[in-house]
Short mmCIF file of C-alpha atoms and ligand atoms in Angstrom, two decimals:
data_model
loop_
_atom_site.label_atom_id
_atom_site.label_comp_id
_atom_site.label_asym_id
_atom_site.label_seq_id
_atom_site.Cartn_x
_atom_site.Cartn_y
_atom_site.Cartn_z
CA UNK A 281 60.55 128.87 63.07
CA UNK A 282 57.99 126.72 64.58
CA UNK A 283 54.36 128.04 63.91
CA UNK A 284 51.07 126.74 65.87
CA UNK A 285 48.14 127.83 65.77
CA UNK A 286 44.52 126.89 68.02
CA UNK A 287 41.20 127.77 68.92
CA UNK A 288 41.56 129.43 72.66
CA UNK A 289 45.09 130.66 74.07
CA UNK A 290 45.35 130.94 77.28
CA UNK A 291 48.63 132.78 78.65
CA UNK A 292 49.68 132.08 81.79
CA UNK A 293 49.52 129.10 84.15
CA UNK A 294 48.61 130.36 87.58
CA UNK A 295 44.81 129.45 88.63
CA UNK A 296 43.23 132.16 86.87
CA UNK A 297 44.69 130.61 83.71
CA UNK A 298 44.10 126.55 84.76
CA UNK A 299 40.24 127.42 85.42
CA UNK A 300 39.85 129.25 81.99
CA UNK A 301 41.58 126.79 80.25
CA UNK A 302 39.37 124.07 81.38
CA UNK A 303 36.75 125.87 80.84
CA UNK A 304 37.01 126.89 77.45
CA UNK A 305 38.04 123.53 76.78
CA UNK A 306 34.68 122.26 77.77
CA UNK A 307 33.30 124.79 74.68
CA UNK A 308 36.45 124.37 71.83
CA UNK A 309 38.83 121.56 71.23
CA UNK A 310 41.71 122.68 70.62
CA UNK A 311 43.23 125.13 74.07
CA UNK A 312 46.96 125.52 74.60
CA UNK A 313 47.67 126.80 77.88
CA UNK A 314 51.33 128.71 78.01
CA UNK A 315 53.44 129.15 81.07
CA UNK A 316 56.34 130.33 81.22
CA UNK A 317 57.58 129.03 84.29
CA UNK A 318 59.07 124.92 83.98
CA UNK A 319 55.90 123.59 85.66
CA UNK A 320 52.19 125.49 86.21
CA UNK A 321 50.93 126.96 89.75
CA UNK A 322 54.45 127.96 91.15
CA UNK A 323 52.34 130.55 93.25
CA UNK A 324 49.44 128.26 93.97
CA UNK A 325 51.54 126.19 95.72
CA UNK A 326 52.89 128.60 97.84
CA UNK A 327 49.20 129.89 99.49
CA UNK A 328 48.04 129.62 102.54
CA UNK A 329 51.78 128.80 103.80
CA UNK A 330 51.54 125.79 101.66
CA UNK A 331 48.00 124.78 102.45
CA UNK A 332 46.23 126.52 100.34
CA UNK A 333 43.23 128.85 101.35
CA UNK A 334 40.96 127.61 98.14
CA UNK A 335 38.23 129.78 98.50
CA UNK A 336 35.82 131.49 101.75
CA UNK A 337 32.85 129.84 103.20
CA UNK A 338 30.38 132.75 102.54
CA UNK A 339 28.72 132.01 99.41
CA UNK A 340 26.28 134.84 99.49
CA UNK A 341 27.07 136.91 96.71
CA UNK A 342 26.15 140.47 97.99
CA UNK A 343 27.83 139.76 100.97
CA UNK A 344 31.46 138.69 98.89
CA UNK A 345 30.67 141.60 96.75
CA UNK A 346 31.03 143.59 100.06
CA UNK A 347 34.21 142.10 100.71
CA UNK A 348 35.69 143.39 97.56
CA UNK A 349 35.38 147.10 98.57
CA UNK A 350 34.55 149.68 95.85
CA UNK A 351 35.20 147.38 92.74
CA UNK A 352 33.41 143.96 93.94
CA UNK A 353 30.25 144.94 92.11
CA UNK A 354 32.24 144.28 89.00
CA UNK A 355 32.31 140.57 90.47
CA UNK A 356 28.22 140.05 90.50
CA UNK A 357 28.02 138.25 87.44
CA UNK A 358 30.62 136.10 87.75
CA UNK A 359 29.86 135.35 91.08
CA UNK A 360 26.18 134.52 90.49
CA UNK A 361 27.54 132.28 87.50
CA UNK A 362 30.39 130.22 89.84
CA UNK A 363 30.66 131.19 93.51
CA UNK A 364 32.75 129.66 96.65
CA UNK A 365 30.50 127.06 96.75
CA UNK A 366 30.91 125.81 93.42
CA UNK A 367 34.38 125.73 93.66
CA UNK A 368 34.14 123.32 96.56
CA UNK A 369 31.98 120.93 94.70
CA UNK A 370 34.05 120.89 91.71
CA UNK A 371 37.01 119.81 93.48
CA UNK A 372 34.70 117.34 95.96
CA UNK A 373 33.70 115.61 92.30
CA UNK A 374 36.99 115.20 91.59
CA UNK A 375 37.86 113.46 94.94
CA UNK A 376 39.68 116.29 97.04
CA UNK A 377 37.99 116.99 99.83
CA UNK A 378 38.00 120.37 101.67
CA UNK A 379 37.29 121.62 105.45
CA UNK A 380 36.07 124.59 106.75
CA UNK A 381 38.51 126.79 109.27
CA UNK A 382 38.42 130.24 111.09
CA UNK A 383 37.25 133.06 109.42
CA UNK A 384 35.42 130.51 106.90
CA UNK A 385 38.43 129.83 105.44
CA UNK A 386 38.75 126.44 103.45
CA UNK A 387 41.59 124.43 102.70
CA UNK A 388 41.94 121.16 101.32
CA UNK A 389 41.20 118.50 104.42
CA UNK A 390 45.11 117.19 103.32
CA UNK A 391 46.34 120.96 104.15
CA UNK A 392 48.71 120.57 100.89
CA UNK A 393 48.38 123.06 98.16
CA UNK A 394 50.06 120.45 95.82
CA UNK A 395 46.78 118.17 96.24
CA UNK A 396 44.86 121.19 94.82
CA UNK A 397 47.36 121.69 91.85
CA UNK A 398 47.81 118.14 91.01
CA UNK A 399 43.88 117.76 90.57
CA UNK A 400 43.75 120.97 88.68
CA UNK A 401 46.47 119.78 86.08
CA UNK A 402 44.84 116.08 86.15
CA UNK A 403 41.51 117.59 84.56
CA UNK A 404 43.87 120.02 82.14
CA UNK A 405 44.72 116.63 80.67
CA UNK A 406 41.58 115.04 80.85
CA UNK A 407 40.41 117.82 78.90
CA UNK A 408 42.90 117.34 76.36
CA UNK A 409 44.38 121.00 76.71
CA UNK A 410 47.75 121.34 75.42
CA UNK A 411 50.03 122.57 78.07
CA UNK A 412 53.56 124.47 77.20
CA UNK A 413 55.62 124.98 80.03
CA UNK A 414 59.54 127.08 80.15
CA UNK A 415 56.42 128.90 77.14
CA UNK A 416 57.07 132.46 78.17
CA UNK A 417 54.87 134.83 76.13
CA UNK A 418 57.42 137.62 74.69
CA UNK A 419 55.17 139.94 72.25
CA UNK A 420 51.81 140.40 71.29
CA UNK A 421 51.28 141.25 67.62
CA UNK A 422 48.04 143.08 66.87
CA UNK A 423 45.66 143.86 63.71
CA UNK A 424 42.74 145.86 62.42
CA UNK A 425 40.05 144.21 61.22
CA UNK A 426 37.64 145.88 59.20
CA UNK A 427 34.37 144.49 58.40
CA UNK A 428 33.21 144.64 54.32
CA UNK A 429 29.90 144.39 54.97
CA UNK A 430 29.26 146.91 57.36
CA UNK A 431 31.73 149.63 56.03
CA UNK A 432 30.23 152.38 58.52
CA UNK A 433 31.47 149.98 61.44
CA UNK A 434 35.01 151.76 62.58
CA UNK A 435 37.56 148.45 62.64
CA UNK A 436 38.44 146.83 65.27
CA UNK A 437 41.51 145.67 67.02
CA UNK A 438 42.45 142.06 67.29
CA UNK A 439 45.42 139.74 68.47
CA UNK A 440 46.93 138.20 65.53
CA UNK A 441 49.44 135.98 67.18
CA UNK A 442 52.26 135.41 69.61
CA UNK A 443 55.59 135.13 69.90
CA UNK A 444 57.45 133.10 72.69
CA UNK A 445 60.95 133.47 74.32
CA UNK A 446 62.09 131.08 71.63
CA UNK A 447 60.34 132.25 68.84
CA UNK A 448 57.12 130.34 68.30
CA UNK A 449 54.61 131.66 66.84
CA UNK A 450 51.15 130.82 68.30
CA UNK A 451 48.12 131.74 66.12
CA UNK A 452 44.88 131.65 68.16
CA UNK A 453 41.24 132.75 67.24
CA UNK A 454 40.76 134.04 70.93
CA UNK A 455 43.45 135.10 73.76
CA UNK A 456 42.84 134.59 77.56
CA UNK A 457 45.16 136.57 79.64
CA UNK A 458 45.86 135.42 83.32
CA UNK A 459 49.50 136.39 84.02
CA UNK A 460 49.07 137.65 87.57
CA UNK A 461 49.88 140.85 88.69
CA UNK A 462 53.53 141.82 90.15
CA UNK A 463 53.36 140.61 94.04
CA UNK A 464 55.98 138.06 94.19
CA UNK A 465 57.90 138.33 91.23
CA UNK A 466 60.42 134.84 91.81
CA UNK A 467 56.77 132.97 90.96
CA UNK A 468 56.53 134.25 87.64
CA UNK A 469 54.51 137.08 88.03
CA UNK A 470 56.76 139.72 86.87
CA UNK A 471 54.48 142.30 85.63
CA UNK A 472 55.12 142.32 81.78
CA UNK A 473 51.56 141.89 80.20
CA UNK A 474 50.80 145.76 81.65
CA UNK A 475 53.19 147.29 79.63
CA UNK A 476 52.12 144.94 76.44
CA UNK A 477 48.10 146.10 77.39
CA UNK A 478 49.15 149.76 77.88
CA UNK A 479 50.57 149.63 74.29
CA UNK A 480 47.16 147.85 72.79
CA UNK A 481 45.65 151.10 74.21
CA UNK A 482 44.06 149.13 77.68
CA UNK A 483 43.75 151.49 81.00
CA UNK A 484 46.01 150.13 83.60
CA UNK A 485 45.32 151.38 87.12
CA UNK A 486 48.12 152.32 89.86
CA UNK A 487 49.52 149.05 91.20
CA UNK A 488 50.71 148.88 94.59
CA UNK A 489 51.36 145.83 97.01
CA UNK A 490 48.76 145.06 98.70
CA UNK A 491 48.29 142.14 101.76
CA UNK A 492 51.97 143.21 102.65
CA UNK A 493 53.77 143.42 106.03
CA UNK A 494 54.22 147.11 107.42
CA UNK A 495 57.79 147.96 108.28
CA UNK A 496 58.04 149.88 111.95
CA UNK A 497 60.65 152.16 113.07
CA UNK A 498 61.17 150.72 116.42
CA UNK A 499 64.62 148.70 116.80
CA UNK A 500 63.67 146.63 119.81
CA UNK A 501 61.21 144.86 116.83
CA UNK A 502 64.27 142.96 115.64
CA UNK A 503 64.01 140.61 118.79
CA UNK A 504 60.41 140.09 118.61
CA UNK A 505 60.64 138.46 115.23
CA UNK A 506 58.84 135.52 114.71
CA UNK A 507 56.43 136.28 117.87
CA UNK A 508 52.71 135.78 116.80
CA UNK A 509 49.79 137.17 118.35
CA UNK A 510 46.22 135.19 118.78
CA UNK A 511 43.44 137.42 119.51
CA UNK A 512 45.14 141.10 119.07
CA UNK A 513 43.35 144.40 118.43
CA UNK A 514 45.62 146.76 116.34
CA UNK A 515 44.63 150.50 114.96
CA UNK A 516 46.10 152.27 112.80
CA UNK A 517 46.10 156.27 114.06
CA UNK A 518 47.38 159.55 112.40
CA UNK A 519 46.56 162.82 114.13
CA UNK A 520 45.53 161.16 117.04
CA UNK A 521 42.78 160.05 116.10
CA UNK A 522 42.05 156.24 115.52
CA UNK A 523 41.38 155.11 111.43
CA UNK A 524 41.16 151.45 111.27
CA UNK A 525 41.19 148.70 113.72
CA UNK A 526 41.30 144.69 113.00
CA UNK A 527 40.95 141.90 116.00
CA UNK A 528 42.81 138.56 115.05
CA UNK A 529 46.30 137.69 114.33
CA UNK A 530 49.31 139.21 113.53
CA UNK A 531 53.32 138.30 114.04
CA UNK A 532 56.66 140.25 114.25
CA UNK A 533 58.71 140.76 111.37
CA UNK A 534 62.61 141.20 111.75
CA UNK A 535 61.78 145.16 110.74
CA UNK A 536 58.01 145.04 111.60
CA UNK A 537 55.03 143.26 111.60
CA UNK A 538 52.42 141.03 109.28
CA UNK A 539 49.81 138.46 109.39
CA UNK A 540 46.59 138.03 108.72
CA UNK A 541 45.14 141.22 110.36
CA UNK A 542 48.15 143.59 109.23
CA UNK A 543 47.83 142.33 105.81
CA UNK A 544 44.38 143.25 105.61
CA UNK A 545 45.04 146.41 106.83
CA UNK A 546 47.81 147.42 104.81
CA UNK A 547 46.66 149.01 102.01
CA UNK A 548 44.47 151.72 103.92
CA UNK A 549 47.65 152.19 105.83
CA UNK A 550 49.87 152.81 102.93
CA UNK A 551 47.07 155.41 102.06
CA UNK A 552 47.18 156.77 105.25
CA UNK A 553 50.83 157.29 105.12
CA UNK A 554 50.59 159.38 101.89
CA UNK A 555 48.96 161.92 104.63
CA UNK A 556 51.66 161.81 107.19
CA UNK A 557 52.65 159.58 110.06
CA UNK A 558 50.78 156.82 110.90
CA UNK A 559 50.92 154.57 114.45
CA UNK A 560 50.10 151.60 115.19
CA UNK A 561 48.26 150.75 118.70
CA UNK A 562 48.61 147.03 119.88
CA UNK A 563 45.81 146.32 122.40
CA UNK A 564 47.27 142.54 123.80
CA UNK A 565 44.10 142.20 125.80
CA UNK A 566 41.34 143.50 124.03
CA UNK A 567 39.07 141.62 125.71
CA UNK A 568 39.69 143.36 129.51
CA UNK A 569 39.30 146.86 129.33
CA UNK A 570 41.67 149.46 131.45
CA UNK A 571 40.09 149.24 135.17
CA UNK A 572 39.56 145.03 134.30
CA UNK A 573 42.99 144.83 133.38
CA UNK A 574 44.26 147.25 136.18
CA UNK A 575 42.58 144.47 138.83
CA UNK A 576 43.67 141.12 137.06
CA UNK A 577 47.54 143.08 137.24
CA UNK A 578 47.12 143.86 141.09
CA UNK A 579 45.95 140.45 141.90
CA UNK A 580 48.79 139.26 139.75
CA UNK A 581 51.28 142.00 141.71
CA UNK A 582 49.50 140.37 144.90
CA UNK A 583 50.15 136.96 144.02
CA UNK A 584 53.92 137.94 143.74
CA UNK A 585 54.28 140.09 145.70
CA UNK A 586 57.57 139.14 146.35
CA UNK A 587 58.85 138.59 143.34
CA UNK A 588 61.11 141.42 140.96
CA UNK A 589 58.69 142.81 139.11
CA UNK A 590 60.94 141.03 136.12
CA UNK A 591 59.67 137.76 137.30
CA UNK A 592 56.07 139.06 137.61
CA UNK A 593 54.93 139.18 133.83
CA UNK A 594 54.79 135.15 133.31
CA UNK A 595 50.87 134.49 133.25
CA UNK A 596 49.86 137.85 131.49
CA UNK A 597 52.70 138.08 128.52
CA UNK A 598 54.79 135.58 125.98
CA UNK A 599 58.17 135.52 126.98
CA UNK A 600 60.25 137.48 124.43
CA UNK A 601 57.53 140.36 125.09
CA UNK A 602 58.37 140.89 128.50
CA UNK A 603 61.81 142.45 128.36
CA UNK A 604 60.54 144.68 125.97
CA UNK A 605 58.18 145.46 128.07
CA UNK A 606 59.88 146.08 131.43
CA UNK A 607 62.33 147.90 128.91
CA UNK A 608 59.32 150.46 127.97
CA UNK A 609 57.55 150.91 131.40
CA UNK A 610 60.85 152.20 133.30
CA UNK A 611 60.35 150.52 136.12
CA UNK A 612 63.46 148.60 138.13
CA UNK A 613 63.13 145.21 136.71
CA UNK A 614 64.88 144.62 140.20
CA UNK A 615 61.94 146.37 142.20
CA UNK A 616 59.46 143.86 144.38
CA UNK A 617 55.97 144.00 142.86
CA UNK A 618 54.29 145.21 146.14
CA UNK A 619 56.33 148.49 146.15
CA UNK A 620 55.17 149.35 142.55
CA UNK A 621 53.11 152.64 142.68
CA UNK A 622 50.04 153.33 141.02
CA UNK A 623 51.40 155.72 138.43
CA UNK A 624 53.64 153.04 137.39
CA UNK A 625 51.00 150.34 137.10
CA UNK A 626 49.31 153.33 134.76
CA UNK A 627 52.17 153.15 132.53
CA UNK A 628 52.05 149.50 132.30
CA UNK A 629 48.37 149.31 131.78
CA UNK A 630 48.99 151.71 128.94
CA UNK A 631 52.33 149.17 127.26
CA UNK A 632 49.62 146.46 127.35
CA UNK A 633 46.74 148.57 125.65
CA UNK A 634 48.16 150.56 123.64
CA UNK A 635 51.53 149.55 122.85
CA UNK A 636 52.89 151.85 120.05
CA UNK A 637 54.93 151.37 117.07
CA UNK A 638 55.42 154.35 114.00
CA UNK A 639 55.11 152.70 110.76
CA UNK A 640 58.22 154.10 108.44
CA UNK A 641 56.82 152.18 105.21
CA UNK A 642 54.92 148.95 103.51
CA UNK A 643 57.30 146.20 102.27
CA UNK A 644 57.16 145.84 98.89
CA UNK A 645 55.93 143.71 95.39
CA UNK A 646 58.33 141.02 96.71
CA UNK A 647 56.85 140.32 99.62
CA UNK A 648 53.30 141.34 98.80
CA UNK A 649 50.27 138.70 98.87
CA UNK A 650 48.59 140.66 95.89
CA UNK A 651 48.58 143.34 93.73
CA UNK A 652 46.62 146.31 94.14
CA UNK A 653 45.54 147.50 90.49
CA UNK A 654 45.78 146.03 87.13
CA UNK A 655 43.83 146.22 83.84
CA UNK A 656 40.70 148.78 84.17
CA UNK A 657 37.70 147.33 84.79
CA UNK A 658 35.64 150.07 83.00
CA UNK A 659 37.33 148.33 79.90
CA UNK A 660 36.24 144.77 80.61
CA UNK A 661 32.68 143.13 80.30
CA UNK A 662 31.78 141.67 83.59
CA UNK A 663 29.80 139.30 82.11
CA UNK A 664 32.05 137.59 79.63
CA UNK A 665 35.91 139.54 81.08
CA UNK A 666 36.03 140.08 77.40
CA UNK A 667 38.00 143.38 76.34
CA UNK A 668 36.38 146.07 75.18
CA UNK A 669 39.45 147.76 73.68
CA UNK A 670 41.20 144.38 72.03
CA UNK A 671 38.16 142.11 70.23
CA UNK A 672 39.73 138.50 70.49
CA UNK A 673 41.11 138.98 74.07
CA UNK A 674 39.66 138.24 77.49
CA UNK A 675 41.40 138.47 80.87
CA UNK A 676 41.36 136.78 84.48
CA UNK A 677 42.88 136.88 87.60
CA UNK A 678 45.24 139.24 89.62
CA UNK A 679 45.69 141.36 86.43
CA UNK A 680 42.33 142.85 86.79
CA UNK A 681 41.91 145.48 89.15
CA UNK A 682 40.52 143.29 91.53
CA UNK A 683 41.68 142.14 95.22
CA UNK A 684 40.10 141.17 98.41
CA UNK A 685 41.15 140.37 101.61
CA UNK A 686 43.18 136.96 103.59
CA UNK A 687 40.77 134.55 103.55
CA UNK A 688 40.71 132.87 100.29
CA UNK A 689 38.94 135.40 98.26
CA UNK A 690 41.90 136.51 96.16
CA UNK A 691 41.89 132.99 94.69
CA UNK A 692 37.78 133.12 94.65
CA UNK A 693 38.75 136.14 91.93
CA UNK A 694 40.59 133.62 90.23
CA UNK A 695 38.31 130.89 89.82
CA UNK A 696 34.94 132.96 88.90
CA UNK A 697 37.20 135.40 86.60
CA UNK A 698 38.63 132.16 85.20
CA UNK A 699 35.13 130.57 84.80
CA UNK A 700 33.75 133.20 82.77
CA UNK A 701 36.74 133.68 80.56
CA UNK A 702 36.80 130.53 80.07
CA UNK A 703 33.26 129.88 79.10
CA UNK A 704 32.79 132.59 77.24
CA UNK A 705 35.49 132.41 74.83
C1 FAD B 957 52.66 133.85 99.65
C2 FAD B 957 51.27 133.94 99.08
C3 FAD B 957 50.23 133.28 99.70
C4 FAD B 957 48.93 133.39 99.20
N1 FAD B 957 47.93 132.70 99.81
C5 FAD B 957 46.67 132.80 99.34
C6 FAD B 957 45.62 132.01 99.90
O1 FAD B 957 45.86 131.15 100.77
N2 FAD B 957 44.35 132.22 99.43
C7 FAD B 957 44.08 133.12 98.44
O2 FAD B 957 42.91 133.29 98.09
N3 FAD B 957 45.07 133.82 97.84
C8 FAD B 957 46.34 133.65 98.24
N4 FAD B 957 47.35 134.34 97.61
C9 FAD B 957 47.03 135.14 96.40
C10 FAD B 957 46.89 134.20 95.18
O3 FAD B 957 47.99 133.34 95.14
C11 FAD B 957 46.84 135.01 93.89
O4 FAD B 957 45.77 135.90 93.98
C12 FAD B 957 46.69 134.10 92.69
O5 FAD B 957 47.78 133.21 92.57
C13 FAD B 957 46.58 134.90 91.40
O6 FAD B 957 46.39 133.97 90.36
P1 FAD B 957 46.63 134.33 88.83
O7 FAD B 957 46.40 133.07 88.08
O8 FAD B 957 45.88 135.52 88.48
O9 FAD B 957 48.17 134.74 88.78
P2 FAD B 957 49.48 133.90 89.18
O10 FAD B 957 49.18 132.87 90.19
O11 FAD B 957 50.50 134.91 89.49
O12 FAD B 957 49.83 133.16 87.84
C14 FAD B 957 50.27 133.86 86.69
C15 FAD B 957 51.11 132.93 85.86
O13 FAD B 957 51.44 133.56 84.63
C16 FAD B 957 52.76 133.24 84.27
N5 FAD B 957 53.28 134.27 83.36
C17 FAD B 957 53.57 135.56 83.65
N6 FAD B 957 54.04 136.20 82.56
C18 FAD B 957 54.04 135.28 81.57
C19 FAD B 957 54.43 135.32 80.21
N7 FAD B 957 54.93 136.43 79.66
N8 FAD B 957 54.30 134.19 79.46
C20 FAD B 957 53.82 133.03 80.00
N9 FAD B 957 53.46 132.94 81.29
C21 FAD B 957 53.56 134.05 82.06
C22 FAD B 957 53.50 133.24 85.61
O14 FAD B 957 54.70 132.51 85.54
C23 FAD B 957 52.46 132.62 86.53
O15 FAD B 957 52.61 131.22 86.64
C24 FAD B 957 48.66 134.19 98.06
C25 FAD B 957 49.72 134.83 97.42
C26 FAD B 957 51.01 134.70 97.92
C27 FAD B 957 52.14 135.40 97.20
#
């Protein structure tokens, strides 16, 4: 059986795992990066729909803190150590330029996620780390170590080695784990180290999907799929009464809807539904309110006035809307505009402001962006992401109970978790 052994181990090739091996391979010769996959970054290359969001504009760190809701102050360190902008220079050193897009979002000025890989894996090998792909990581093999000297010291527990799919054994003075969390399990990401850290005695929180579409129980949603929305307002309400709104984008699924906005909003909906029902409100003209909107539709109804009111919709709604529409509002697609009566305009007024849909459920890990949950944080220094439970191991990434919103700051976790784990160990 083949037997290796190295300074720094660092399990799992996603970008969590690519910064801290570069990192650490800045401090030790001598880092083996494993991945069990046949190539690294299977999931990289799928963000950003290919293009890759790299990181967010906003490289204030209270303000990304902020962004992280209740555990982001966990990220100040880190942060303060590498932050968005950092990122952006490394890669600008190393020839790939970036651009700035809506919502401070920054891609690579190429728009190819494979640019950002490719110069990732370039300065793996310029760094001389060892990379193993088709490496999975099967078991972790663990030891006390007790200290002579200081015999009052309780011991302490440590990673001896481990053993791969094929039966490797890899022998490492310190362990860096980055396998990702369980969104999107065909990338690799299957979940496994939780149940190996629950076993060393680590903390592991609930994990849910998070970023995930929302499933509605309307039918009529089947023909919608595919439409997107620019420039939306959508709230989420239970017991009539309005919990969360987002303005941006958003698209119909075949069974419901996702997107940028409905992503974000997911996991406070999926909390919400623990409650009871929750509804969503589309506003598709946030910016005119009721009596606006009520005159730009009776110029519109004077305009055509002799048109079906099936032919009257054109200028005010995307096409595969409208039938759903007329559907809704019960008016005779066949009646003439000017003979619509006020009460009907009403109900119109209302499809177009508040056009409602009862969410039955959030899609799940497969089809999730992130992970909600992961390894405790109250058993991880901030400072170094070394474990407080396991001596020789240090984590980054999605496993951490860390996420953030669309816009490039779930990969941000990546890269400053990464950094520190890296340098630190
Ligand atoms: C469709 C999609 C689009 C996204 N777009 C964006 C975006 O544009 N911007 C953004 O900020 N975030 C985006 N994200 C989120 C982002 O991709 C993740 O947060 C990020 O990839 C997490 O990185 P990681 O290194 O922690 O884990 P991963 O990328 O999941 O990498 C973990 C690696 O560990 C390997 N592994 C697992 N178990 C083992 C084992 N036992 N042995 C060896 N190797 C193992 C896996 O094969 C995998 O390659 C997107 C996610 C998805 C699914």
């Amino acid at each position: 059986m083949k037997k290796i052994s190295c300074n720094t181990l660092v399990i799992g090739g996603g970008p969590a795992g690519i910064m801290s091996a570069i990192k650490a391979s800045e401090k030790n010769s001598d880092v083996i990066l494993v991945e069990k996959n046949n190539r690294l970054g299977v999931k990289l290359l799928i963000t950003g729909k290919g293009r890759c969001n790299i990181t967010n504009a906003e490289n204030n760190v209270k303000k990304l803190v902020e962004k992280y809701g209740k555990n982001g102050k966990f990220l100040y360190s880190c942060l303060n150590n590498f932050c968005t902008q950092d990122v952006v220079n490394m890669l600008e050193k190393y020839g790939l330029n970036t651009k700035i897009e809506q919502g401070n979002r920054i891609f690579p000025d190429s728009d190819k996620s494979a640019d950002v890989l490719n110069l990732f894996v370039k300065l793996l090998k310029k760094q001389k780390v060892e990379i193993m792909v088709n490496s999975g990581v099967r078991k972790i093999v663990t030891e006390h170590r007790t200290d002579n000297t200081e015999q009052k010291t309780p011991s302490t527990k440590i990673i001896k080695k481990v053993i791969l799919d094929d039966g490797t054994e890899i022998e490492a003075k310190k362990y860096i784990l980055t396998t990702g969390g369980k969104s999107y399990p065909a990338t690799g990401s299957t979940g496994e180290a939780f149940l190996w850290l629950r076993t060393l005695g680590h903390n592991i929180t609930k994990l849910s999907p998070a970023l995930v579409p929302i499933k509605c129980k309307e039918s009529f949603i089947e023909e919608l799929e595919g439409l997107s929305l620019r420039n939306v307002e959508i709230a989420a309400y239970q017991d009539n009464k309005k919990r969360l709104s987002q303005f941006g984008e958003a698209v119909f699924t075949n069974n419901g809807m996702s997107g940028p906005i409905i992503q974000d909003m997911s996991s406070n909906v999926g909390e919400l539904l623990e409650n009871g029902e929750v509804k969503l409100k589309i506003d598709f003209k946030p910016a005119l309110d009721f009596p606006t909107l009520d005159k730009r539709l009776q110029k519109d109804f004077q305009e055509f006035s002799n048109k079906m009111f099936r032919n009257s919709l054109d200028k005010l709604l995307p096409k595969s809307l409208i039938p759903i529409i007329i559907k809704l509002s019960k008016i005779d697609p066949d009646k003439k505009v000017n003979l619509i009566t006020k009460e009907e305009r009403n109900k119109l007024l209302h499809l177009l402001k508040e056009f409602e849909l009862i969410v039955t459920a959030l899609e799940k890990f497969s089809k999730a962006i992130i992970t909600k949950g992961g390894v405790d944080l109250k058993e991880v220094d901030p400072k170094t992401m070394q474990s407080k439970i396991v001596d020789n191991l240090y984590f980054a990434g999605e496993i951490l109970d860390l996420d953030g919103p669309t816009g490039g700051y779930n990969l941000q976790i990546c890269w400053s978790t990464g950094y520190a784990a890296g340098t630190s160990s």
